[in-house]
C-alpha positions as semicolon CSV with decimal commas, in nm:
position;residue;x (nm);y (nm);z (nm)
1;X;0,000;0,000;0,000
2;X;0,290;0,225;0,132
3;X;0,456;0,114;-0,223
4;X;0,149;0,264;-0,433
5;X;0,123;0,584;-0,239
6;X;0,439;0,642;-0,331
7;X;0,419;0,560;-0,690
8;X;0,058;0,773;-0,719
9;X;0,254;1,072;-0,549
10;X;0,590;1,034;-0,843
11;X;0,331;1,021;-1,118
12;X;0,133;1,332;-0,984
13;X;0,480;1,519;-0,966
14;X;0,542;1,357;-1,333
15;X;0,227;1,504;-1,445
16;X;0,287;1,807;-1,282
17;X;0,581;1,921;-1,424
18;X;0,485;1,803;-1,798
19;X;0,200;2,061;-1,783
20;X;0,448;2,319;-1,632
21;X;0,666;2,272;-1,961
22;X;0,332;2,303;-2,155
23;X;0,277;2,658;-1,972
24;X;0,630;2,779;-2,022
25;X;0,569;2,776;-2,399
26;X;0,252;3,007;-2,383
27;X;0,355;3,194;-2,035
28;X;0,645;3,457;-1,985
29;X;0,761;3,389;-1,643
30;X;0,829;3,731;-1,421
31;X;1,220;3,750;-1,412
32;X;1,341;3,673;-1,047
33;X;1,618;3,963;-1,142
34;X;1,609;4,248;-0,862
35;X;1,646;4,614;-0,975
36;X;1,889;4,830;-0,780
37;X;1,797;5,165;-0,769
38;X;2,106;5,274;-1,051
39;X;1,997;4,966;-1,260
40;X;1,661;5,196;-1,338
41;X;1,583;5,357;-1,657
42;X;1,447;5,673;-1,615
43;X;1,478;5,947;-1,879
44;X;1,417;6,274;-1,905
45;X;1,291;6,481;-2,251
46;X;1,644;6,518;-2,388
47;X;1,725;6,259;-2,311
48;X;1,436;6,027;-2,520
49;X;1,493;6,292;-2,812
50;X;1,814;6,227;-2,827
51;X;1,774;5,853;-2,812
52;X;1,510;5,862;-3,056
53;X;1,738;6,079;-3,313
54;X;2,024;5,842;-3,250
55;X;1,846;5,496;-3,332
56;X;1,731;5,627;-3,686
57;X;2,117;5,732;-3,734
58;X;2,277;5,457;-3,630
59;X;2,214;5,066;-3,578
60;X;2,140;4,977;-3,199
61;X;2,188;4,671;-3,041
62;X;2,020;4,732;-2,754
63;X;1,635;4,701;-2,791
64;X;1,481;4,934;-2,570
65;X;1,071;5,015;-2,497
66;X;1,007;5,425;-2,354
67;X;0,688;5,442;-2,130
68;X;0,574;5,795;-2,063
69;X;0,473;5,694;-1,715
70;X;0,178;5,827;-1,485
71;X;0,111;5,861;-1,138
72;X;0,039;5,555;-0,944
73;X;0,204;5,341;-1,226
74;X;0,521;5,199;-1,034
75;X;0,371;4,870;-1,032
76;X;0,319;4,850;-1,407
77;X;0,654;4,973;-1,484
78;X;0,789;4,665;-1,326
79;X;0,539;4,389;-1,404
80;X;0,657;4,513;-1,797
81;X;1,069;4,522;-1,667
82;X;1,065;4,172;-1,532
83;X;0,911;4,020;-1,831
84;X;1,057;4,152;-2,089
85;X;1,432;4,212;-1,971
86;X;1,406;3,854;-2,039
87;X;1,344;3,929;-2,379
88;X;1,656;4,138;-2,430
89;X;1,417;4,457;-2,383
90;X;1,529;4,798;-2,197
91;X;1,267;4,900;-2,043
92;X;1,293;5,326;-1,976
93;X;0,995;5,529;-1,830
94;X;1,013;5,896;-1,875
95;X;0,792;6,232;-1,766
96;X;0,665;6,427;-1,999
97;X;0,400;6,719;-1,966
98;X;0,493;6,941;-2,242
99;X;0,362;6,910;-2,588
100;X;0,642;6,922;-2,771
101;X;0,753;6,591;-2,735
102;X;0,583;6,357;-2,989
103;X;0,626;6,050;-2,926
104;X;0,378;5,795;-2,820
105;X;0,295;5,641;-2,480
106;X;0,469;5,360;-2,554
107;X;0,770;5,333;-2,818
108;X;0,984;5,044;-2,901
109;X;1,323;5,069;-3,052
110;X;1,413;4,772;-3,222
111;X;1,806;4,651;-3,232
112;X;1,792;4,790;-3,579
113;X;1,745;5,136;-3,478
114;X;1,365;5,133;-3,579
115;X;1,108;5,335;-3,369
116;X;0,783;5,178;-3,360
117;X;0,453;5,316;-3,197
118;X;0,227;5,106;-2,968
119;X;-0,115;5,201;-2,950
120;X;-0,273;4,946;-2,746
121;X;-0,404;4,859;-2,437
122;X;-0,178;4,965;-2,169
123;X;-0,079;4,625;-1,939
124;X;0,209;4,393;-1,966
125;X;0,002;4,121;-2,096
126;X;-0,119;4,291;-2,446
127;X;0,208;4,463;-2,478
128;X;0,428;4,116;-2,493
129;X;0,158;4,001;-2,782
130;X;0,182;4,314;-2,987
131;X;0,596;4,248;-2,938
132;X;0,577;3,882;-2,986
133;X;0,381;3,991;-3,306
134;X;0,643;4,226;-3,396
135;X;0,942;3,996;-3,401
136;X;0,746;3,713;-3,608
137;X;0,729;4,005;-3,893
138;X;1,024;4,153;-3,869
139;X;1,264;3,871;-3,742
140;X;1,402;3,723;-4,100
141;X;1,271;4,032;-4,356
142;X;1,101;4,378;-4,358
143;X;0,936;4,195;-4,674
144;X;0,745;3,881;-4,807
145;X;0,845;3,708;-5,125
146;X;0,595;3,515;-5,338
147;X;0,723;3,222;-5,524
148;X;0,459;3,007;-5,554
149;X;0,079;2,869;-5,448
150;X;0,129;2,846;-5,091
151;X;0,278;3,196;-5,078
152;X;-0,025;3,339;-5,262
153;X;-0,294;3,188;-5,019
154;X;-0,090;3,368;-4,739
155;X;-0,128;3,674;-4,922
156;X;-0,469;3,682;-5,030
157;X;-0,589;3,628;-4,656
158;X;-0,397;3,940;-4,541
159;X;-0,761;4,216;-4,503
160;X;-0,529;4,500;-4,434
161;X;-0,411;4,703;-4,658
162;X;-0,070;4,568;-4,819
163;X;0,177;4,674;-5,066
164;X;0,310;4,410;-5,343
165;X;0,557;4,445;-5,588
166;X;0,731;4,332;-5,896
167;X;1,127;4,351;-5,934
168;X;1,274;4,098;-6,180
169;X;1,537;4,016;-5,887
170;X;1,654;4,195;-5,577
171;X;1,908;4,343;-5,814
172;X;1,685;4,562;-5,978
173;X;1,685;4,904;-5,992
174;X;1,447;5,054;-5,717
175;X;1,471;4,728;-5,512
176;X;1,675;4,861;-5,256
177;X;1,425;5,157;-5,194
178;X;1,138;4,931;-5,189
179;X;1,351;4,738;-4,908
180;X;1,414;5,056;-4,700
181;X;1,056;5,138;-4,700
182;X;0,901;4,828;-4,580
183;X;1,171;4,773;-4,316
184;X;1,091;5,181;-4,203
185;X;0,671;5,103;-4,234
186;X;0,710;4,769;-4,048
187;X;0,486;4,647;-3,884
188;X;0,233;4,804;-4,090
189;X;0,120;4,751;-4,378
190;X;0,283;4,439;-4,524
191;X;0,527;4,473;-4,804
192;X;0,529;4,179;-5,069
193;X;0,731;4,125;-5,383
194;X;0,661;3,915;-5,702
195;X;1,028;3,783;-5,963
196;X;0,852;3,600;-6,125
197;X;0,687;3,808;-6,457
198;X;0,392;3,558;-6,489
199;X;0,285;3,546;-6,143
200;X;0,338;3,946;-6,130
201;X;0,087;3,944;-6,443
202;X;-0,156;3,768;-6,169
203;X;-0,177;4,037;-5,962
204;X;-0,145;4,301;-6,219
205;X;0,218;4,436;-6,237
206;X;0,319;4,426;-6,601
207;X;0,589;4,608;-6,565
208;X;0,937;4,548;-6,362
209;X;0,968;4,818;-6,075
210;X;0,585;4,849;-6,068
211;X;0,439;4,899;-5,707
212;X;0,056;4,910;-5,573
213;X;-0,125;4,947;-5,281
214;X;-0,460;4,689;-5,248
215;X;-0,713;4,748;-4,997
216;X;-0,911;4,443;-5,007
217;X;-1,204;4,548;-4,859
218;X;-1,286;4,850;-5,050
219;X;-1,168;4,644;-5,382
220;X;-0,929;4,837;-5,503
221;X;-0,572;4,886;-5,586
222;X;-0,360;5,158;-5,652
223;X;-0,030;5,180;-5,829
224;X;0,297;5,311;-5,789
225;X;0,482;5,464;-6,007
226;X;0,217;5,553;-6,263
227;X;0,213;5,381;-6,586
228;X;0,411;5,660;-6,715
229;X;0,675;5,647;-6,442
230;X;0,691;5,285;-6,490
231;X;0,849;5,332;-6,842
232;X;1,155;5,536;-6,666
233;X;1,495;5,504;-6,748
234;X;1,692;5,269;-6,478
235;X;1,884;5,656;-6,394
236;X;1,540;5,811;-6,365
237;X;1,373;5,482;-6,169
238;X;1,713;5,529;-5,868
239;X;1,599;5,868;-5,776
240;X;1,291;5,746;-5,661
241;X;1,386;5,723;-5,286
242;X;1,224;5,512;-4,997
243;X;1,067;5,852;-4,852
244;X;0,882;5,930;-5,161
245;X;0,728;5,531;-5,136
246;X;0,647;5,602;-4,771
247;X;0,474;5,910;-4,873
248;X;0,287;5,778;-5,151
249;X;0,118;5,465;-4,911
250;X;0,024;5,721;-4,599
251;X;-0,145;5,942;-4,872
252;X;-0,345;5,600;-4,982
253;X;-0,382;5,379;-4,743
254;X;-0,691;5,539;-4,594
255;X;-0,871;5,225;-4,410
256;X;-1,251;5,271;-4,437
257;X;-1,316;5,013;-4,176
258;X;-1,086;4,927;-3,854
259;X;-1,169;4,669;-3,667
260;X;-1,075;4,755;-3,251
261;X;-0,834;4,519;-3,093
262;X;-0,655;4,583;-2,758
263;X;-0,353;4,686;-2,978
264;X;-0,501;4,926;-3,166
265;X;-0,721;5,111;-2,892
266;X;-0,582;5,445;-2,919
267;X;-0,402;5,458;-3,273
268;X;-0,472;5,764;-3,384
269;X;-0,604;5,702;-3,734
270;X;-0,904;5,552;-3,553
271;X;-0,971;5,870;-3,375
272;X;-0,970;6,148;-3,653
273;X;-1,202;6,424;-3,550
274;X;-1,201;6,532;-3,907
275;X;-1,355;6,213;-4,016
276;X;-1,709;6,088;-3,964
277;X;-1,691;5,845;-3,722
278;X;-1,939;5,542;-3,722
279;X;-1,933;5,198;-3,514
280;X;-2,032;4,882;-3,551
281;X;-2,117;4,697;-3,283
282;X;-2,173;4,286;-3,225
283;X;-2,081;3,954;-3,226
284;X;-1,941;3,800;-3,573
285;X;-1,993;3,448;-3,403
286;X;-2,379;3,507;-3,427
287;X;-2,591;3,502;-3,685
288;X;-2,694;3,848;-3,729
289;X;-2,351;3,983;-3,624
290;X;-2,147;3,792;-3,898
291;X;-2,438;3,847;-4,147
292;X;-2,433;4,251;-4,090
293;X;-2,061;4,274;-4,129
294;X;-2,092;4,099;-4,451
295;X;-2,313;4,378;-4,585
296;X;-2,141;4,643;-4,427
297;X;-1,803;4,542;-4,597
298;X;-1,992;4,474;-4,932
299;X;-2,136;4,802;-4,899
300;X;-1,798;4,948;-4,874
301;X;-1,686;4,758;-5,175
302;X;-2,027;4,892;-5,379
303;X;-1,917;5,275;-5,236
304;X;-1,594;5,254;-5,363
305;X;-1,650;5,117;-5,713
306;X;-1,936;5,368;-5,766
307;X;-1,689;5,635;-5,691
308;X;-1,467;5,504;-5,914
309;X;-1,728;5,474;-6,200
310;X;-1,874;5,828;-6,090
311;X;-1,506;5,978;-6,166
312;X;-1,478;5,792;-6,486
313;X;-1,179;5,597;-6,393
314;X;-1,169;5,217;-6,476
315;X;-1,176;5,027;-6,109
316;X;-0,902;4,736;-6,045
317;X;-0,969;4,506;-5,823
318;X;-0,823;4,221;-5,682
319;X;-1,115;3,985;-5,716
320;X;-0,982;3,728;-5,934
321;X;-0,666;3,688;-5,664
322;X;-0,879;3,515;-5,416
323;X;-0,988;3,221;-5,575
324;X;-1,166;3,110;-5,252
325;X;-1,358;3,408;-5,151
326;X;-1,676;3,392;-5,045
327;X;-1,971;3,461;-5,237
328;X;-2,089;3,794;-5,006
329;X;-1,764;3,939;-5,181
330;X;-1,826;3,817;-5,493
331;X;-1,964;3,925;-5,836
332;X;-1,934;4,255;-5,736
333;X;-1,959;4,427;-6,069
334;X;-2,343;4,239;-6,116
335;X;-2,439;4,495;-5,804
336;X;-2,445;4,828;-5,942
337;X;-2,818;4,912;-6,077
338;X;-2,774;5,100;-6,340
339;X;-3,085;5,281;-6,345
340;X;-3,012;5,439;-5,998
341;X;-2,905;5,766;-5,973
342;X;-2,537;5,725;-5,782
343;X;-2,457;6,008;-5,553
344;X;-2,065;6,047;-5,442
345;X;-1,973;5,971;-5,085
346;X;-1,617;6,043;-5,005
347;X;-1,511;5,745;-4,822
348;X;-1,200;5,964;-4,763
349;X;-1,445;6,127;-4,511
350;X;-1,544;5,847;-4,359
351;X;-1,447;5,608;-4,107
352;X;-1,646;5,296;-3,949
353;X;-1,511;5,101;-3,650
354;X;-1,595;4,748;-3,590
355;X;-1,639;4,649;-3,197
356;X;-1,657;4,297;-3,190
357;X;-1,825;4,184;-2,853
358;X;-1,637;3,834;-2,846
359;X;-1,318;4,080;-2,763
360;X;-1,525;4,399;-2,597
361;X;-1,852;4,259;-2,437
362;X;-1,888;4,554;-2,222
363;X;-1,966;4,780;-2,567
364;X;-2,306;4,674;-2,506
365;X;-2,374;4,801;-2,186
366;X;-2,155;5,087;-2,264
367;X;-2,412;5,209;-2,587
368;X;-2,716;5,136;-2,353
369;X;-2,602;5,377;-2,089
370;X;-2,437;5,656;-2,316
371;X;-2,657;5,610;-2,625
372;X;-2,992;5,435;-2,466
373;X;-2,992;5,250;-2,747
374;X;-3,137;4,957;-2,808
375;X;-2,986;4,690;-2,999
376;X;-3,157;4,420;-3,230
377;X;-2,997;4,095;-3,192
378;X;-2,735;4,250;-2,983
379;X;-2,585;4,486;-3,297
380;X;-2,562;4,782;-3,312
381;X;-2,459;5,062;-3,620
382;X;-2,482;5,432;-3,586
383;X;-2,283;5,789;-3,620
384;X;-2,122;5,922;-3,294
385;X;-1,895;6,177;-3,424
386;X;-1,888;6,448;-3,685
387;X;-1,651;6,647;-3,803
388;X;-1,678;7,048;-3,730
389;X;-1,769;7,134;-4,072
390;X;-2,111;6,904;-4,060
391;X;-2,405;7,044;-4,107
392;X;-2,665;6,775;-4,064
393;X;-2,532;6,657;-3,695
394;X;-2,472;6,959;-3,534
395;X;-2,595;6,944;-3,213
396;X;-2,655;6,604;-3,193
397;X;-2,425;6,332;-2,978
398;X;-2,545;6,061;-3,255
399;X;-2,745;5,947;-3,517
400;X;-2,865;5,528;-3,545
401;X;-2,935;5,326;-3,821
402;X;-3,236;5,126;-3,778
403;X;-3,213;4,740;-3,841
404;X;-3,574;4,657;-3,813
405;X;-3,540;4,815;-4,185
406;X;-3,330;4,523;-4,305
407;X;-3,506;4,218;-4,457
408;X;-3,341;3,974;-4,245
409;X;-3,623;3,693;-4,290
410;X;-3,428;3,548;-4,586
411;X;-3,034;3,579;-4,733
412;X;-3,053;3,565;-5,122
413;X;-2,881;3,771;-5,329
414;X;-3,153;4,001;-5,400
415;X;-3,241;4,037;-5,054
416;X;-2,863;4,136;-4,934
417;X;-2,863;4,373;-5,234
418;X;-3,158;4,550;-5,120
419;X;-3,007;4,582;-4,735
420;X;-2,685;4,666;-4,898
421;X;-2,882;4,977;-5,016
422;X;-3,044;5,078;-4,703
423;X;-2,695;5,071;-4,529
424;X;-2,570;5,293;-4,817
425;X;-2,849;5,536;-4,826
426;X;-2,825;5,532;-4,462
427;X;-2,421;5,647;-4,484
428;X;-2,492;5,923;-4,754
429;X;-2,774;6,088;-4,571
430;X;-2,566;6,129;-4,270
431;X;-2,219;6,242;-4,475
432;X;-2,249;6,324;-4,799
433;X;-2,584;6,475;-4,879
434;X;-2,552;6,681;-4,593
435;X;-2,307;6,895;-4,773
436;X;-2,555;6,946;-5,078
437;X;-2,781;7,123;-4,829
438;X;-2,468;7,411;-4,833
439;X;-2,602;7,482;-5,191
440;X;-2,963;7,472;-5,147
441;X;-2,904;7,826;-4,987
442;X;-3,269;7,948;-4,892
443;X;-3,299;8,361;-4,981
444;X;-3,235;8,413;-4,615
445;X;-2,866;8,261;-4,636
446;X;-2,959;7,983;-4,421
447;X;-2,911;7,628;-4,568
448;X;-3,202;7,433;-4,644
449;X;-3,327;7,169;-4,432
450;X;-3,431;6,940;-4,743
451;X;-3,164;6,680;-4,964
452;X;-3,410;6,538;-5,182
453;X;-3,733;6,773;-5,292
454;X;-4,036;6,598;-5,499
455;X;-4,064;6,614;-5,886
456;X;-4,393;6,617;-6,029
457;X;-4,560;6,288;-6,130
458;X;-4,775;6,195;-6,410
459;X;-4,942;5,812;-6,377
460;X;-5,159;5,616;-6,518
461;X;-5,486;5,591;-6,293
462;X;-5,503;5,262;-6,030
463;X;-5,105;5,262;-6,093
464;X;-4,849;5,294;-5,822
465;X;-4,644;5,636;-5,793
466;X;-4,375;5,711;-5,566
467;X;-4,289;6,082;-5,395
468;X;-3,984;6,127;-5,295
469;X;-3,828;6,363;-5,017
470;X;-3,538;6,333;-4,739
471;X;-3,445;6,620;-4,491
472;X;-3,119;6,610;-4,292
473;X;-3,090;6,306;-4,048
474;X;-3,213;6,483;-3,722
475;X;-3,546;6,613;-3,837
476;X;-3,894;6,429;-3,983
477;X;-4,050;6,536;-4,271
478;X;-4,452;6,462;-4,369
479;X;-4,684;6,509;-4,623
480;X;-4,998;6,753;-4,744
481;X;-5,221;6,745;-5,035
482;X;-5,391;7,049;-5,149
483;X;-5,305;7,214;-4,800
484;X;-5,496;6,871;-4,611
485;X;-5,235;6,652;-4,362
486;X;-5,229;6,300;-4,517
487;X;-5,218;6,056;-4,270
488;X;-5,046;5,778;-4,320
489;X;-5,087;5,432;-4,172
490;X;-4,806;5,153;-4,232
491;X;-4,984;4,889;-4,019
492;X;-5,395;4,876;-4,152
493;X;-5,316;4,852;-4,541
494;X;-5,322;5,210;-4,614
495;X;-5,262;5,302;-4,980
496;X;-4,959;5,557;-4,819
497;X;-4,710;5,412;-4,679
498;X;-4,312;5,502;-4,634
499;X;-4,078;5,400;-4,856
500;X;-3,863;5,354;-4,558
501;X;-4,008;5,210;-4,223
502;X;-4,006;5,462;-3,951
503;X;-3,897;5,756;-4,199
504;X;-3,495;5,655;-4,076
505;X;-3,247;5,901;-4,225
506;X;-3,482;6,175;-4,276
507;X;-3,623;6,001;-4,555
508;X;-4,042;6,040;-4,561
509;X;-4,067;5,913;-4,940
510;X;-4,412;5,852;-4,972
511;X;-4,568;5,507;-5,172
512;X;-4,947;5,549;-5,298
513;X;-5,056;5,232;-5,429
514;X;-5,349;5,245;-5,696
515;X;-5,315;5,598;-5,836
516;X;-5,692;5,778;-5,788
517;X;-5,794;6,072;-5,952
518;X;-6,022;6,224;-5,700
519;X;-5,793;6,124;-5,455
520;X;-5,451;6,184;-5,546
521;X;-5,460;6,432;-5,814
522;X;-5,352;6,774;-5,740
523;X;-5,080;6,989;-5,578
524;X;-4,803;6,763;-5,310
525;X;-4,570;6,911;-5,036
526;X;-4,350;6,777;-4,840
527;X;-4,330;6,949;-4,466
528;X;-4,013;6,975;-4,221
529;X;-4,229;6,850;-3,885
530;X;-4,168;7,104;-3,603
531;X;-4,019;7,415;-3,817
532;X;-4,265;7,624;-4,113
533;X;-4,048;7,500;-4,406
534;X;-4,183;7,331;-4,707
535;X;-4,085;7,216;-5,013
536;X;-4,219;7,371;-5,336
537;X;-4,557;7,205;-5,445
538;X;-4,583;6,961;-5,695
539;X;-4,820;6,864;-5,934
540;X;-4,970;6,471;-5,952
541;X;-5,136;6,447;-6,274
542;X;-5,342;6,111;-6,243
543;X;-5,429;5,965;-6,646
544;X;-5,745;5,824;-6,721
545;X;-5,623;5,594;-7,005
546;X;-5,944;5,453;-7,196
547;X;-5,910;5,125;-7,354
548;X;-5,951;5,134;-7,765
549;X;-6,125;4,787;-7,861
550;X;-6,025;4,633;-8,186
C-alpha cells in the first residue's frame, strides 16, 4: 500500500511538471532579477529625443521600450521590466508634460534602430503580444516574397491594406528603396514582392519596378509609379527614394473600416475628428452579427466602385486573386443598378469602427447607458462623431441606423442587395448629402433643411407612384395634399405608406398604391415636422387611359 502511495505521489509530480513545460511555452515567467535603484531607466525629454534621433542614425543593439509613465504606475513599470528584460528589452519610463515631445505612450526601438509606436491597451500582458507579433514580422525580412501557391494563399488572406511588388530580382533598380521602406513602415502595412513576370501578371504588375497598394475590402488597388513612371529610365527609376514610397502609401492607405483590438485602442487614425466616425457593434460568431458585417463590408466595396465609375476611372480590383472568396464578396460588378441615380460619398471622409463583442462585451452596456440605445440581436450601427464642418449633426451626440429596416427573414442575393442599399443610403444621408444642403441656400442665407425635394408625377390611374423627399438626419419630414395633412398608416393597409419604415435618415418618401384621380390628383408638399419649411408644391397628374377595342 505504502509502495502505491508512493508511486501515485511520483506520477502526480510527473504530471505536474509536464504541464508546467506546456505553460512555459505560452507563459512569460516574471524574471526573479532584482532592480537596484542605478539599474533603473528613467529618462528625461532630452534625453528620449536624443535617443530617438540616434536609433534612426545609427544601428542599436540594444532594444529598448520608452513608457511615458503616470502617477500611481510603479507597479506597471515593473510587471513590464521583469518580463521583458528577459526578452533582451530595456525597459525606460520617462515624464513628460509638455507638448512638444511627440512620441507615443509607448515606443519600441528595435536593435535595428527602428522606432515603432504602440497604441494598445496599456498592461504587460497585451504589450508582450503586440511584441511577440512584432518579431514574427520583422525577425528574418522587412518583406514577403511570393514564389509560388502556398505563398499566394498567405497573401490573399492578409484584409489590411498591403503593398506588393514586382522587381525581376533583388538586383533591380528601385529594389533597394522598396527594401528601405518596408523595413521603415514595419509592422504596418505588409510589403510583398513578385520575380517571377507571370505570377506578377496575376496580380497586375506588367511592368518590372511596378508597385501598388490593395485594400481588399474597398476592392481596389492603386499603383505606384504611374504607368508613365513605370516606363523610366533605370537613372530616372534610382531617384525614386524610400521617402517618396512612404509618402505615396500614408497618402493612400486610408482604411474605411478598422476593426478595434486591444492593440489598436488608441491609434490615432481611428480617432480622426475630421472624419465621420461610425461603429459597428456585435458579435461575428452570431448570426446576425457575422451576417451585418458581410453587408457592411460589401457596402464598402459597392461605395468605392461607384466612386470610381462616378469619376470615370476604370476600377481594379483584386477579385480574381482570391480564388476562394466567399460569395458575399463576390460578383461585385453584377451589383451596381444601373438605373439608380449614384450620388458620391467620399469614403476619404469616412471612417467605421468594428467592436466585436467576443473581444469587448462591455460595448453593449456601454451604448445602452451613453446612447440608450437599443440593440436588435445585440448589434448595433450608428454615427457618434462628426466632423466640425457638418451640417446635418450639429448638435446632436449621434445618429442610429435602424435594423428593423433590413429584410433579415431570408439571405438571397436580391435580398442582401436591397439591405446593402439601405446601409448605403443610410451612410450618404448622414455624410455626404448633408453637404448638398450648403447649396440649397434658402434667400435668407440659411441652408435648407431638405436633400431630396419631390418632382412632379404623371401616372396612369389605379397605378403605383412614388414621392420622394429626405431632410437632414435629425429632423422628420410629412406630407400635405392640397393644403390637407395625409395621414399615413403603415400597419392597416393604407394606400400611403413610407418607402422607408419609420422615416430613418430623414427620408419620408411617400408610396401610394393604386393611383386615384379624386384622390390623389392635385398639388403635393413635403413638410419639415416642427419648423414652417416646405418644399415647393408639386403637381400629380393622375391619367385616365381609356381602352380602344379592336
Amino acid at each position: 500500500m505504502e509502495i502505491n502511495k508512493f508511486l501515485f505521489f511520483i506520477l502526480t509530480i510527473c504530471v505536474l511538471v509536464r504541464a508546467d513545460r506546456i505553460l512555459d511555452l505560452i507563459e512569460l515567467r516574471p524574471s526573479s532579477i532584482a532592480y537596484d535603484q542605478p539599474t533603473i531607466c528613467q529618462l528625461n525629454e532630452n534625453e528620449v529625443k536624443s535617443l530617438l534621433t540616434l536609433s534612426e542614425q545609427s544601428t542599436n543593439n540594444q532594444k529598448s521600450i520608452l513608457i511615458r509613465i503616470h502617477e500611481n504606475e510603479d507597479s506597471f513599470i515593473n510587471d513590464i521590466r521583469s518580463q521583458l528584460s528577459a526578452l533582451g528589452y530595456r525597459v525606460c519610463s520617462f515624464e513628460s508634460s509638455h507638448e512638444s515631445l511627440v512620441v507615443a505612450n509607448i515606443t519600441i526601438v528595435n536593435n535595428d534602430g527602428h522606432v515603432i509606436p504602440y497604441y494598445g491597451r496599456r498592461d504587460p500582458s497585451t504589450l508582450i503580444r503586440f511584441l511577440a507579433h512584432l518579431e514574427q514580422r520583422i525577425s528574418k525580412s522587412p518583406y514577403h516574397t511570393i514564389n509560388g501557391k502556398l505563398d499566394k494563399k498567405a497573401y490573399e488572406h492578409v484584409l489590411e491594406p498591403k503593398i506588393i511588388a514586382y522587381y525581376p530580382d533583388i538586383t533591380a533598380p528601385a529594389f533597394t528603396q522598396f527594401q528601405q521602406a518596408a523595413k521603415l513602415m514595419a509592422p504596418s502595412p505588409p510589403f510583398f514582392v513578385v520575380h517571377d513576370p507571370q505570377l506578377a501578371a496575376k496580380f497586375r504588375l506588367n511592368q518590372p519596378g511596378q508597385i501598388s497598394l490593395v485594400r481588399r475590402l474597398e476592392k481596389s488597388q492603386i499603383f505606384f509609379p504611374s504607368p508613365t513612371l513605370s516606363m523610366m529610365s533605370s537613372e530616372q527609376t534610382q531617384t525614386i527614394n524610400a521617402q517618396d514610397i512612404i509618402q505615396w502609401i500614408q497618402e493612400n492607405r486610408g482604411l474605411v473600416m478598422h476593426e478595434l483590438k486591444d492593440t489598436n485602442l488608441y491609434e490615432p487614425e481611428i480617432h480622426d475628428p475630421n472624419k465621420y466616425q461610425m461603429v459597428a457593434v456585435g458579435d461575428k460568431s452570431s448570426p446576425l452579427g457575422l451576417y451585418f458585417y458581410k453587408i457592411l463590408t460589401k457596402t464598402i466595396q459597392n461605395i468605392s466602385r461607384e466612386n470610381e465609375m462616378k469619376l470615370n476611372h476604370p476600377l481594379t480590383t483584386d477579385d480574381n486573386v482570391n480564388e476562394d472568396e466567399d460569395i458575399t464578396n463576390s460578383d461585385a460588378q453584377a451589383d451596381i443598378q444601373p438605373n439608380e441615380p449614384v450620388d458620391l460619398i467620399r469614403l476619404d471622409d469616412v471612417e467605421i469602427v468594428w467592436i466585436d463583442l467576443q473581444q469587448f462585451p462591455s460595448a453593449s452596456l456601454n451604448l445602452q447607458k451613453l446612447f440608450q440605445i437599443e440593440p436588435v440581436q445585440n448589434v448595433w450601427f450608428g454615427l457618434i462623431h462628426s466632423p466640425p464642418t457638418a451640417i446635418a449633426t450639429q448638435g446632436l451626440d449621434s445618429v442610429w441606423f435602424d435594423l428593423n429596416g433590413l429584410n433579415l427573414t431570408r439571405s438571397d442575393r436580391q435580398t442582401d442587395q436591397a439591405n446593402i442599399w439601405l446601409v448605403r443610403d443610410w451612410i450618404l444621408s448622414v455624410t455626404d448629402r448633408e453637404m448638398k444642403s450648403v447649396t440649397n441656400n434658402s434667400s435668407a442665407g440659411e441652408p435648407s433643411a431638405f436633400v431630396l425635394e419631390p418632382e412632379p408625377v404623371s401616372v396612369r390611374q389605379g397605378g403605383n407612384f412614388l414621392l420622394e423627399c429626405q431632410v437632414l438626419p435629425h429632423l422628420k419630414c410629412s406630407w400635405m395634399k392640397d393644403s390637407q395633412s395625409i395621414v399615413v398608416d403603415d400597419v392597416n393597409g393604407s394606400r400611403y405608406r413610407y418607402a422607408i419604415p419609420s422615416r430613418i435618415g430623414g427620408d419620408c418618401s411617400l408610396m401610394v398604391k393604386g393611383a386615384r384621380i379624386e384622390e390623389d390628383q392635385g398639388e403635393w408638399t413635403c413638410l419639415v415636422e416642427g419648423t414652417t419649411e416646405k418644399s415647393m408644391p408639386i403637381k400629380v397628374n393622375v391619367r385616365y387611359d381609356t381602352k380602344t377595342e379592336l
